[in-house]
PDB file of C-alpha atoms in Angstrom:
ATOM      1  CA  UNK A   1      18.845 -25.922  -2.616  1.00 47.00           C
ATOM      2  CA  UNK A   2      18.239 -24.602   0.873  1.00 57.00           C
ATOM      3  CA  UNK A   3      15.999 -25.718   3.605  1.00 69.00           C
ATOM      4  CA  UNK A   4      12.782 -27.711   3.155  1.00 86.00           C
ATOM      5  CA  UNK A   5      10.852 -25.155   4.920  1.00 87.00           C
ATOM      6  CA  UNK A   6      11.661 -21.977   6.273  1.00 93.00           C
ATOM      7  CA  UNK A   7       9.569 -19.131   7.470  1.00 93.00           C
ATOM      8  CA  UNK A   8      11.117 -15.759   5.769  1.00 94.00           C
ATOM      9  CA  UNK A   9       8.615 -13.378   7.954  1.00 94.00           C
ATOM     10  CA  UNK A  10       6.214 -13.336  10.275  1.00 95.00           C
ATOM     11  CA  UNK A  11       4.003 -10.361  11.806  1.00 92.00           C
ATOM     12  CA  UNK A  12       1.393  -9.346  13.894  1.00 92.00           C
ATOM     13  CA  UNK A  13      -1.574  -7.029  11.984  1.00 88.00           C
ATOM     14  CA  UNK A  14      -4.452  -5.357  12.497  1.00 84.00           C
ATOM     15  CA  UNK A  15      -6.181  -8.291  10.234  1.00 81.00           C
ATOM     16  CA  UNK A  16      -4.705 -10.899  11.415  1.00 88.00           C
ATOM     17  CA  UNK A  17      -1.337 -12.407  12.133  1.00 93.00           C
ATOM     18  CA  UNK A  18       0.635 -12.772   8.581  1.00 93.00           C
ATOM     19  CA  UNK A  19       3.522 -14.500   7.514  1.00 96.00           C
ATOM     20  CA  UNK A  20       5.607 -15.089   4.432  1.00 96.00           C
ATOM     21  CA  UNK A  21       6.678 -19.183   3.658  1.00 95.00           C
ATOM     22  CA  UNK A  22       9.171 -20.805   1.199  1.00 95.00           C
ATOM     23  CA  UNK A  23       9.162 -24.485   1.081  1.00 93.00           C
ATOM     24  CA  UNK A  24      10.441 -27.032  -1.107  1.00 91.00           C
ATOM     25  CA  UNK A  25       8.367 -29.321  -2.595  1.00 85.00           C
ATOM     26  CA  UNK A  26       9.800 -32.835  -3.488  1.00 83.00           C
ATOM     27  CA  UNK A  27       7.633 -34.033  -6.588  1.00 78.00           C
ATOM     28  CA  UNK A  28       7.603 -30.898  -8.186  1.00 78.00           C
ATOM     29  CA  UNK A  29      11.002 -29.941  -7.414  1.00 85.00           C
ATOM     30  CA  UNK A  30      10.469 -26.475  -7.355  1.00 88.00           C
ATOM     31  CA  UNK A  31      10.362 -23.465  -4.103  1.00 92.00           C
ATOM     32  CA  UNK A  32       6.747 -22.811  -3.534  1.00 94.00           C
ATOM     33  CA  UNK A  33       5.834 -19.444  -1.739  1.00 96.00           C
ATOM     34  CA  UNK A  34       3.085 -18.893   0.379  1.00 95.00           C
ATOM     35  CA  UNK A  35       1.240 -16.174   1.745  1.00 94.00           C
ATOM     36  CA  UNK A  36      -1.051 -16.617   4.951  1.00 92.00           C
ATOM     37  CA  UNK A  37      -2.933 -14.743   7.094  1.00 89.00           C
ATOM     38  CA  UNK A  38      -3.516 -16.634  10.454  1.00 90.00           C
ATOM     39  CA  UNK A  39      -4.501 -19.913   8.946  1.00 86.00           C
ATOM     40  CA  UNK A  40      -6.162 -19.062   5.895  1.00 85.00           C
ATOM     41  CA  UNK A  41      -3.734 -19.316   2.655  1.00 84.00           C
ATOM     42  CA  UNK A  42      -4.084 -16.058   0.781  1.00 84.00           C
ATOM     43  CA  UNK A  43      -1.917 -16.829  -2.160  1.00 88.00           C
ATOM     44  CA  UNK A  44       0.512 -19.378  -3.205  1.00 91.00           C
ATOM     45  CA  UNK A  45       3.712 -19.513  -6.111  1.00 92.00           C
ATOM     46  CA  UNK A  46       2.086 -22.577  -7.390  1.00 89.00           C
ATOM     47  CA  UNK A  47      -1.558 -21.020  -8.098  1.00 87.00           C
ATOM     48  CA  UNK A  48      -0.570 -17.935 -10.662  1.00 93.00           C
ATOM     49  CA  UNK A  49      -2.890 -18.494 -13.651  1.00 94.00           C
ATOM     50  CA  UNK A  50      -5.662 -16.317 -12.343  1.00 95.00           C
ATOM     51  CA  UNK A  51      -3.691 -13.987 -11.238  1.00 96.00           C
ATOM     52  CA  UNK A  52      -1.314 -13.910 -14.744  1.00 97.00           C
ATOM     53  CA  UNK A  53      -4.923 -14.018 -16.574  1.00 98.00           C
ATOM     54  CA  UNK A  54      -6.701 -11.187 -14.585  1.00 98.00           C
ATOM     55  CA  UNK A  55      -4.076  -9.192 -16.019  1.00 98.00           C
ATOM     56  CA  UNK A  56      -3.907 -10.296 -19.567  1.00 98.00           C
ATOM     57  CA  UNK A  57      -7.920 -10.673 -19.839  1.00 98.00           C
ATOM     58  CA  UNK A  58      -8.510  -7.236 -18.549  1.00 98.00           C
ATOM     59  CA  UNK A  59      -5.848  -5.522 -20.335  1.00 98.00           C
ATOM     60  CA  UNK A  60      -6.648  -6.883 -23.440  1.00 97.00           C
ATOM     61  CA  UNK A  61     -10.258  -5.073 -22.689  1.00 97.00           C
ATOM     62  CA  UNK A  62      -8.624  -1.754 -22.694  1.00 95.00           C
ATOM     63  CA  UNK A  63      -8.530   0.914 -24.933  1.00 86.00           C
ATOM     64  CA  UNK A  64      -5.193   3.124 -25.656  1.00 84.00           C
ATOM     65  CA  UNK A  65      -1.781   3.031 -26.178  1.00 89.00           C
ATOM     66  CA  UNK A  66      -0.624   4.189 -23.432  1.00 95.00           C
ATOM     67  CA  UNK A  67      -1.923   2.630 -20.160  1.00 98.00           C
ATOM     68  CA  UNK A  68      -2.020   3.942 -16.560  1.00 97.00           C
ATOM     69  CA  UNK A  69      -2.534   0.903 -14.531  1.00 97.00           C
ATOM     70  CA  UNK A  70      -4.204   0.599 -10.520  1.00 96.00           C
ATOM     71  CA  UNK A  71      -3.985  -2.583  -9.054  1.00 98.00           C
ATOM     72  CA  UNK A  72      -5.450  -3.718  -5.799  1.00 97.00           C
ATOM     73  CA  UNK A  73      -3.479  -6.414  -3.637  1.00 96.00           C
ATOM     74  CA  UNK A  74       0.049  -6.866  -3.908  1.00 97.00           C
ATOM     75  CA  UNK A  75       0.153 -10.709  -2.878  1.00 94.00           C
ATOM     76  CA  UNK A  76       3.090 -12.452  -4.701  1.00 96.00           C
ATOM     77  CA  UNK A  77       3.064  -9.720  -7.634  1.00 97.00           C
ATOM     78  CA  UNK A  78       2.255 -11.958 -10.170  1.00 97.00           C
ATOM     79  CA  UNK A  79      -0.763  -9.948 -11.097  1.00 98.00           C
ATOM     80  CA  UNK A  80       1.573  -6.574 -10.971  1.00 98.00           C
ATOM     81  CA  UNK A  81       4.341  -8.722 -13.290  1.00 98.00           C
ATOM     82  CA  UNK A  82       1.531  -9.563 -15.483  1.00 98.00           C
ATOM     83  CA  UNK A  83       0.554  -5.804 -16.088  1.00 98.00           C
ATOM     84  CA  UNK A  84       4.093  -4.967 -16.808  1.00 98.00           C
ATOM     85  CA  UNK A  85       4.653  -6.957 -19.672  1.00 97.00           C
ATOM     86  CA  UNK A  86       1.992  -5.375 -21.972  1.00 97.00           C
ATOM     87  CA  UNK A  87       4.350  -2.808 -23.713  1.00 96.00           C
ATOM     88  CA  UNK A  88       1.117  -0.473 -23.907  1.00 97.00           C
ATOM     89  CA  UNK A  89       1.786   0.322 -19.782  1.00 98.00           C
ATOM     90  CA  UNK A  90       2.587   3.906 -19.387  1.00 97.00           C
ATOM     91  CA  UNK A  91       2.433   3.447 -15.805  1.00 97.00           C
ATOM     92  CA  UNK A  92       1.148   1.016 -12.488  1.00 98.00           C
ATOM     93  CA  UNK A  93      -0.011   2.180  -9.535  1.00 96.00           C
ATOM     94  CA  UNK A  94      -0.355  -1.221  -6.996  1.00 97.00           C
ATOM     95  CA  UNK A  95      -2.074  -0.650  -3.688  1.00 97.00           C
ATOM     96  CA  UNK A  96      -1.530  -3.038  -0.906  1.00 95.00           C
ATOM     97  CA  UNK A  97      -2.845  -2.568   2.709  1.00 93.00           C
ATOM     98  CA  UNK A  98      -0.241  -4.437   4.725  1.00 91.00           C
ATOM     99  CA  UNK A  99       3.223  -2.550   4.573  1.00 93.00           C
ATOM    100  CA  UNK A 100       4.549  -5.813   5.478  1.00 93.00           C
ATOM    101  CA  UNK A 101       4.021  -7.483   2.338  1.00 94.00           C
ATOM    102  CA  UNK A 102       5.483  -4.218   0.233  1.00 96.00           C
ATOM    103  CA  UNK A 103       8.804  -5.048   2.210  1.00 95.00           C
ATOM    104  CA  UNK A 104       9.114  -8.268   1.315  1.00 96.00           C
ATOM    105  CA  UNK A 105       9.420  -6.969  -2.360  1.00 96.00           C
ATOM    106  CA  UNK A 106      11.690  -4.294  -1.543  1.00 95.00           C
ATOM    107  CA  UNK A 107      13.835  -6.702   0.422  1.00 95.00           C
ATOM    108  CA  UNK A 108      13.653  -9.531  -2.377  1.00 94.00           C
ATOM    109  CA  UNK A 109      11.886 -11.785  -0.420  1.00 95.00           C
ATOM    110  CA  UNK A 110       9.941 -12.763  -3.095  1.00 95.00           C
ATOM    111  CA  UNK A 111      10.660 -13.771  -6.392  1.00 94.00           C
ATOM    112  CA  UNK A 112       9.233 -10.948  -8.609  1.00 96.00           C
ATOM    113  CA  UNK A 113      10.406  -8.580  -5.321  1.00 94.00           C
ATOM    114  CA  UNK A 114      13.521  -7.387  -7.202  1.00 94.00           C
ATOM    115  CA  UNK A 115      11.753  -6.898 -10.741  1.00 95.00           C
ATOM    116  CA  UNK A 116       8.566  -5.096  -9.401  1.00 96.00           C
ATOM    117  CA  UNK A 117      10.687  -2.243  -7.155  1.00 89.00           C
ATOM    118  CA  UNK A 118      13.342  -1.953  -9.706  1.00 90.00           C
ATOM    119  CA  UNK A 119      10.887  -0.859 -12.772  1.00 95.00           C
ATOM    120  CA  UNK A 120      10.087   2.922 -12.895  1.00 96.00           C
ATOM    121  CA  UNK A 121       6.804   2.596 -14.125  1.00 97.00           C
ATOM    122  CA  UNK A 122       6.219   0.333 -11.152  1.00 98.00           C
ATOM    123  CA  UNK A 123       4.745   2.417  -8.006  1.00 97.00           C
ATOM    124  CA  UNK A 124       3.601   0.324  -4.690  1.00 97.00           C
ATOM    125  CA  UNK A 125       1.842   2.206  -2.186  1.00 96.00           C
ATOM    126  CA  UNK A 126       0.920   1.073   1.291  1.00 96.00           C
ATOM    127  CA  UNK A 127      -2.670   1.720   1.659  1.00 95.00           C
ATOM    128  CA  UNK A 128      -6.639   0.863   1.390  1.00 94.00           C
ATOM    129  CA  UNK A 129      -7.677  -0.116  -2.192  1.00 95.00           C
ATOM    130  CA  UNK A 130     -11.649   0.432  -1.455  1.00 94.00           C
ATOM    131  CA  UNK A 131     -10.767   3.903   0.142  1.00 89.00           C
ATOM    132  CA  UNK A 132      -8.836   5.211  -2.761  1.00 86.00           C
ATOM    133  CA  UNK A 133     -10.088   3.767  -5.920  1.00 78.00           C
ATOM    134  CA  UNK A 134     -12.904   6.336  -5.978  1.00 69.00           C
ATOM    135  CA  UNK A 135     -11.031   9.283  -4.817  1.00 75.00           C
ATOM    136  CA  UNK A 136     -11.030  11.454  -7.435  1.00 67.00           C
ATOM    137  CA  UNK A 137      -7.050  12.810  -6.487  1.00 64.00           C
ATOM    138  CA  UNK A 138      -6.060   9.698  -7.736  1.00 66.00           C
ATOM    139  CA  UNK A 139      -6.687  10.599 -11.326  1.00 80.00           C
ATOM    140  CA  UNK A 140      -8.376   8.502 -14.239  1.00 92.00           C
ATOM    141  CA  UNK A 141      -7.119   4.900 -15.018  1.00 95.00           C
ATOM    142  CA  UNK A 142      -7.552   3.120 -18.324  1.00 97.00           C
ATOM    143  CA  UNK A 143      -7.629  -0.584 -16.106  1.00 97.00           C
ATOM    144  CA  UNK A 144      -8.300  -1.338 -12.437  1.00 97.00           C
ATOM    145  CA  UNK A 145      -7.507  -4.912 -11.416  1.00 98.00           C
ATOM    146  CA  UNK A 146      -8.730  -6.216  -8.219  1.00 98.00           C
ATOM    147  CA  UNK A 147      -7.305  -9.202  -6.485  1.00 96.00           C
ATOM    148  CA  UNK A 148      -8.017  -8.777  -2.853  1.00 95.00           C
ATOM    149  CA  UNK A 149     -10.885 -10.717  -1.098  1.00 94.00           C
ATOM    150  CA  UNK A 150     -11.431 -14.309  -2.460  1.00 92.00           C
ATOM    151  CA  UNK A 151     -14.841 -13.776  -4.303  1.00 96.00           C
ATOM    152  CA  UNK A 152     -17.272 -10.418  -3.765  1.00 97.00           C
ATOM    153  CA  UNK A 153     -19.432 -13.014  -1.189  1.00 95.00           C
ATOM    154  CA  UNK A 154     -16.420 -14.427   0.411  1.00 94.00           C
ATOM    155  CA  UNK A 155     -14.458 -11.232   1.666  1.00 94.00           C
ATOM    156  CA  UNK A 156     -11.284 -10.844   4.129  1.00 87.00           C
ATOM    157  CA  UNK A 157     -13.154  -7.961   5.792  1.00 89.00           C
ATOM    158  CA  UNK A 158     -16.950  -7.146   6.033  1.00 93.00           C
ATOM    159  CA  UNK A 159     -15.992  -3.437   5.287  1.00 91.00           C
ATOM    160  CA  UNK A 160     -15.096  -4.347   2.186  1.00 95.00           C
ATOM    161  CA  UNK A 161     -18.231  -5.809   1.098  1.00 96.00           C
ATOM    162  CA  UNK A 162     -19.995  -2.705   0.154  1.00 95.00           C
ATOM    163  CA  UNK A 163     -18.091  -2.027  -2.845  1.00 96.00           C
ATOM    164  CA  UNK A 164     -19.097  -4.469  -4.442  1.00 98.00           C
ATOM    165  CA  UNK A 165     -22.432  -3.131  -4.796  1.00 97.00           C
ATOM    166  CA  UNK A 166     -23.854  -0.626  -7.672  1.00 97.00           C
ATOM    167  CA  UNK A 167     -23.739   2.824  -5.970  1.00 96.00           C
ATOM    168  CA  UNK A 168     -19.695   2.077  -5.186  1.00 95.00           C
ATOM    169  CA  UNK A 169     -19.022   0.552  -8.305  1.00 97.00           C
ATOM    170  CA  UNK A 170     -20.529   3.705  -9.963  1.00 95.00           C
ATOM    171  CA  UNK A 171     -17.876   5.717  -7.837  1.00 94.00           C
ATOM    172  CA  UNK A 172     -14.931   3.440  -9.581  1.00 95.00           C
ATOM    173  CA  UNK A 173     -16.316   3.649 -13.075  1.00 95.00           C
ATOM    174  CA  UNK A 174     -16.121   7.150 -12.742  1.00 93.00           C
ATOM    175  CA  UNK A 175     -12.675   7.192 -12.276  1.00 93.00           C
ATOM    176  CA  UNK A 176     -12.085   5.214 -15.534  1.00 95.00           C
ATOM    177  CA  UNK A 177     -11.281   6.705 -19.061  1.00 95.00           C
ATOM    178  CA  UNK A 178     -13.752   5.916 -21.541  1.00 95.00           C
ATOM    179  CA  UNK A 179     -13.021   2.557 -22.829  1.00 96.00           C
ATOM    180  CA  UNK A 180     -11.391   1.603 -19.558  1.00 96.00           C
ATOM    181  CA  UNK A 181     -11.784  -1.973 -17.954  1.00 98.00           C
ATOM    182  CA  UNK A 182     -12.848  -2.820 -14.762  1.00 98.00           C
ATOM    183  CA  UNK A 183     -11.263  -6.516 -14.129  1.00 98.00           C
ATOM    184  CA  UNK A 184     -11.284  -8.899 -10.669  1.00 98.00           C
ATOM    185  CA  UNK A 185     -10.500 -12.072  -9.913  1.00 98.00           C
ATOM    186  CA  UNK A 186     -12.333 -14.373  -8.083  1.00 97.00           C
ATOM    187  CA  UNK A 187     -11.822 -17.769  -6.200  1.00 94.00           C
ATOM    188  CA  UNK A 188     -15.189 -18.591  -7.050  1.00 97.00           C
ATOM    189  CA  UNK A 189     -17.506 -20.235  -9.655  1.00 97.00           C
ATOM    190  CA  UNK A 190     -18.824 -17.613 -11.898  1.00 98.00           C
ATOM    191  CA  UNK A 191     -22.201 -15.229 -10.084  1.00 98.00           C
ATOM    192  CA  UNK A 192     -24.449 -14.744 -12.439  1.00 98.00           C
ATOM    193  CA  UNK A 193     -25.987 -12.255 -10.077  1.00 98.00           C
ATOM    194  CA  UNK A 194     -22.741  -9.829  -9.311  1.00 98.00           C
ATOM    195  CA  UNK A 195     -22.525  -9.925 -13.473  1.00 98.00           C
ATOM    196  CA  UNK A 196     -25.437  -8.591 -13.159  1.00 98.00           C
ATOM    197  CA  UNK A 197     -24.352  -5.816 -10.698  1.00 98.00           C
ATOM    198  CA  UNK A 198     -21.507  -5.312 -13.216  1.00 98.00           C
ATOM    199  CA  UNK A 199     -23.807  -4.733 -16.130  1.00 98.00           C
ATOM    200  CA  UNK A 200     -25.838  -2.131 -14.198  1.00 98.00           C
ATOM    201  CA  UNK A 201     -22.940  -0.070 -13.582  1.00 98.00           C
ATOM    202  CA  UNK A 202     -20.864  -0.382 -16.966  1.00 98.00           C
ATOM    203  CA  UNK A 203     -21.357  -0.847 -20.842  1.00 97.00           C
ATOM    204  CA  UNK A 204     -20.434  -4.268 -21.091  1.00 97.00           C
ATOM    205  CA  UNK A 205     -18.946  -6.896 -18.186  1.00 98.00           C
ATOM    206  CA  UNK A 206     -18.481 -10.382 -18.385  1.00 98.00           C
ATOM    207  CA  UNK A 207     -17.177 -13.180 -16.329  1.00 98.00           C
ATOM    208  CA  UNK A 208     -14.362 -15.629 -17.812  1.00 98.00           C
ATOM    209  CA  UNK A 209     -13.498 -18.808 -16.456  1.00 98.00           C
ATOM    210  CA  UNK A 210      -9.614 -19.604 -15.903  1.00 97.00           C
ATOM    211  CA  UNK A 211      -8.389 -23.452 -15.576  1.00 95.00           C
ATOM    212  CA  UNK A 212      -5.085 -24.737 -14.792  1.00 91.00           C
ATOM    213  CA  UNK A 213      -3.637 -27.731 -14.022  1.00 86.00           C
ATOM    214  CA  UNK A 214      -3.668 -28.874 -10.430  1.00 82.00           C
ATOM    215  CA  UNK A 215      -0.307 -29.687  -9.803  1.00 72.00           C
ATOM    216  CA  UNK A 216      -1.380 -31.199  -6.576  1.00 69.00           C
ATOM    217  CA  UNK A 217      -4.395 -33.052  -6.641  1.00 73.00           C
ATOM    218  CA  UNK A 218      -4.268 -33.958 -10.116  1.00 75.00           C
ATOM    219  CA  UNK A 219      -6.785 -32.630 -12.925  1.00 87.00           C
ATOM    220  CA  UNK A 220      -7.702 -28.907 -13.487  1.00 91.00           C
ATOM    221  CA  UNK A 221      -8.581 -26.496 -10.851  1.00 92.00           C
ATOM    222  CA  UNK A 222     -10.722 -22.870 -12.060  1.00 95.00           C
ATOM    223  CA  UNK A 223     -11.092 -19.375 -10.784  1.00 96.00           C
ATOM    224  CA  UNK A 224     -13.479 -16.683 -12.624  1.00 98.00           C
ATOM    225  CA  UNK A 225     -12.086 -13.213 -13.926  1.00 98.00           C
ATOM    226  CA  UNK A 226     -14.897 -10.994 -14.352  1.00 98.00           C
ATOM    227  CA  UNK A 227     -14.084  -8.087 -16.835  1.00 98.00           C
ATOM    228  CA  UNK A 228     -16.397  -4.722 -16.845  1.00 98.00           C
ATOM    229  CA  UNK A 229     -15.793  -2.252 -19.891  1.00 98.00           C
ATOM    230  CA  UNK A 230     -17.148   1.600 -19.277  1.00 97.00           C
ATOM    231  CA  UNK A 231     -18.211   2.493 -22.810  1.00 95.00           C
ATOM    232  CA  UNK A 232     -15.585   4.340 -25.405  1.00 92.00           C
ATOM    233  CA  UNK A 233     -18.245   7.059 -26.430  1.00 87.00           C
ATOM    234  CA  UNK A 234     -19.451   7.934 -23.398  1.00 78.00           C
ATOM    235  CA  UNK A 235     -17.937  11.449 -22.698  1.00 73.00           C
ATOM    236  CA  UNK A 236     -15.124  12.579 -20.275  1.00 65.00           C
ATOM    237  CA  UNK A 237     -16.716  14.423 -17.256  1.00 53.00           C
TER     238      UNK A 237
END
């Protein structure tokens, strides 16, 4: 066992200042690592059932054998680890905007670091999720999973607040196969009104309620993963 606490990185960004955390936690006896960004915790070892279950519940939505994969938000990788144990994935494409966090993989800073940059169907690239999910160079996915902002009202950047409405949703659906799933995961309570957004742009979408235990407090703790389906008849344009 090494030290209680101990700060593995720290940097300045555009967004904010981030830094990478291990620390040992004495009840659970287990390393716990954290991601923050100035003082707000972005993502945490112990909290990985939403992100394991955006994965699994939007993959399981997808058509094919053979799946090309685009992730948004690196965090931990938990999401990304998720996606690579479905035998069906052909290939994943995660998208991270701070280069800082795709080094801490590479260097094996992270737990799932050495797994993630050691699979070949694996690919992270340092860059703006809302920028290139609707570029049409990127080619046609079969499942996009977004974990980025904490809910679509409670974002890390106003910029990213427009695409989560219809006319940029439309964009990413058209960069889905037929069949192909739309999934993201949400700190929130279910919205019945962005299911609603969802529904206007795709054949089917749904929200789904994840709980977990709270190792901490005690009881169960919940996020929402909403799932959005384009629909398998529709023709490829």
């Amino acid at each position: 066992m090494g030290a209680l606490f101990e700060e593995l990185d720290w940097r300045p960004t555009p967004m904010g200042a981030i830094s990478l955390r291990r620390r040992r936690d004495p009840a659970l006896r287990v390393d716990v690592y954290e991601i923050k960004l100035d003082d707000d915790f972005l993502m945490s070892s112990l909290w990985t059932a939403g992100e394991v279950e955006l994965a699994r519940l939007g993959l399981a939505a997808a058509d094919g054998g053979e799946l090309d994969v685009l992730v948004g938000g690196l965090g931990l990788g938990y999401t990304a680890g998720a996606v690579l144990d479905d035998p069906r994935v052909r290939s994943l494409v995660v998208v991270e905007t701070l280069a800082e966090v795709i080094e801490w993989h590479r260097a094996k800073l992270v737990p799932l670091g050495e797994r993630l940059a050691g699979d070949d169907r694996c690919r992270l690239v340092h860059g703006d999720f809302f920028a290139m999910a609707a570029e049409e160079s990127q080619g046609r996915f079969h499942a996009v999973l977004l974990d980025i902002d904490h809910s679509p009202s409670h974002v890390l950047n106003p910029a990213h607040e427009a695409f989560y409405r219809p006319e940029a949703l439309s964009r990413l659906a058209a960069r889905l196969h037929p069949g192909g799933v739309f999934a993201l995961w949400s700190n929130d309570p279910p919205d019945d009104g962005f299911t609603a957004v969802l529904g206007s742009v795709f054949a089917e979408a749904a929200a789904h309620v994840v709980e977990f235990p709270n190792a901490v407090q005690g009881g169960t703790s919940a996020n929402t993963v909403y799932v959005a389906r384009t629909d398998p008849n529709s023709p490829l344009t």
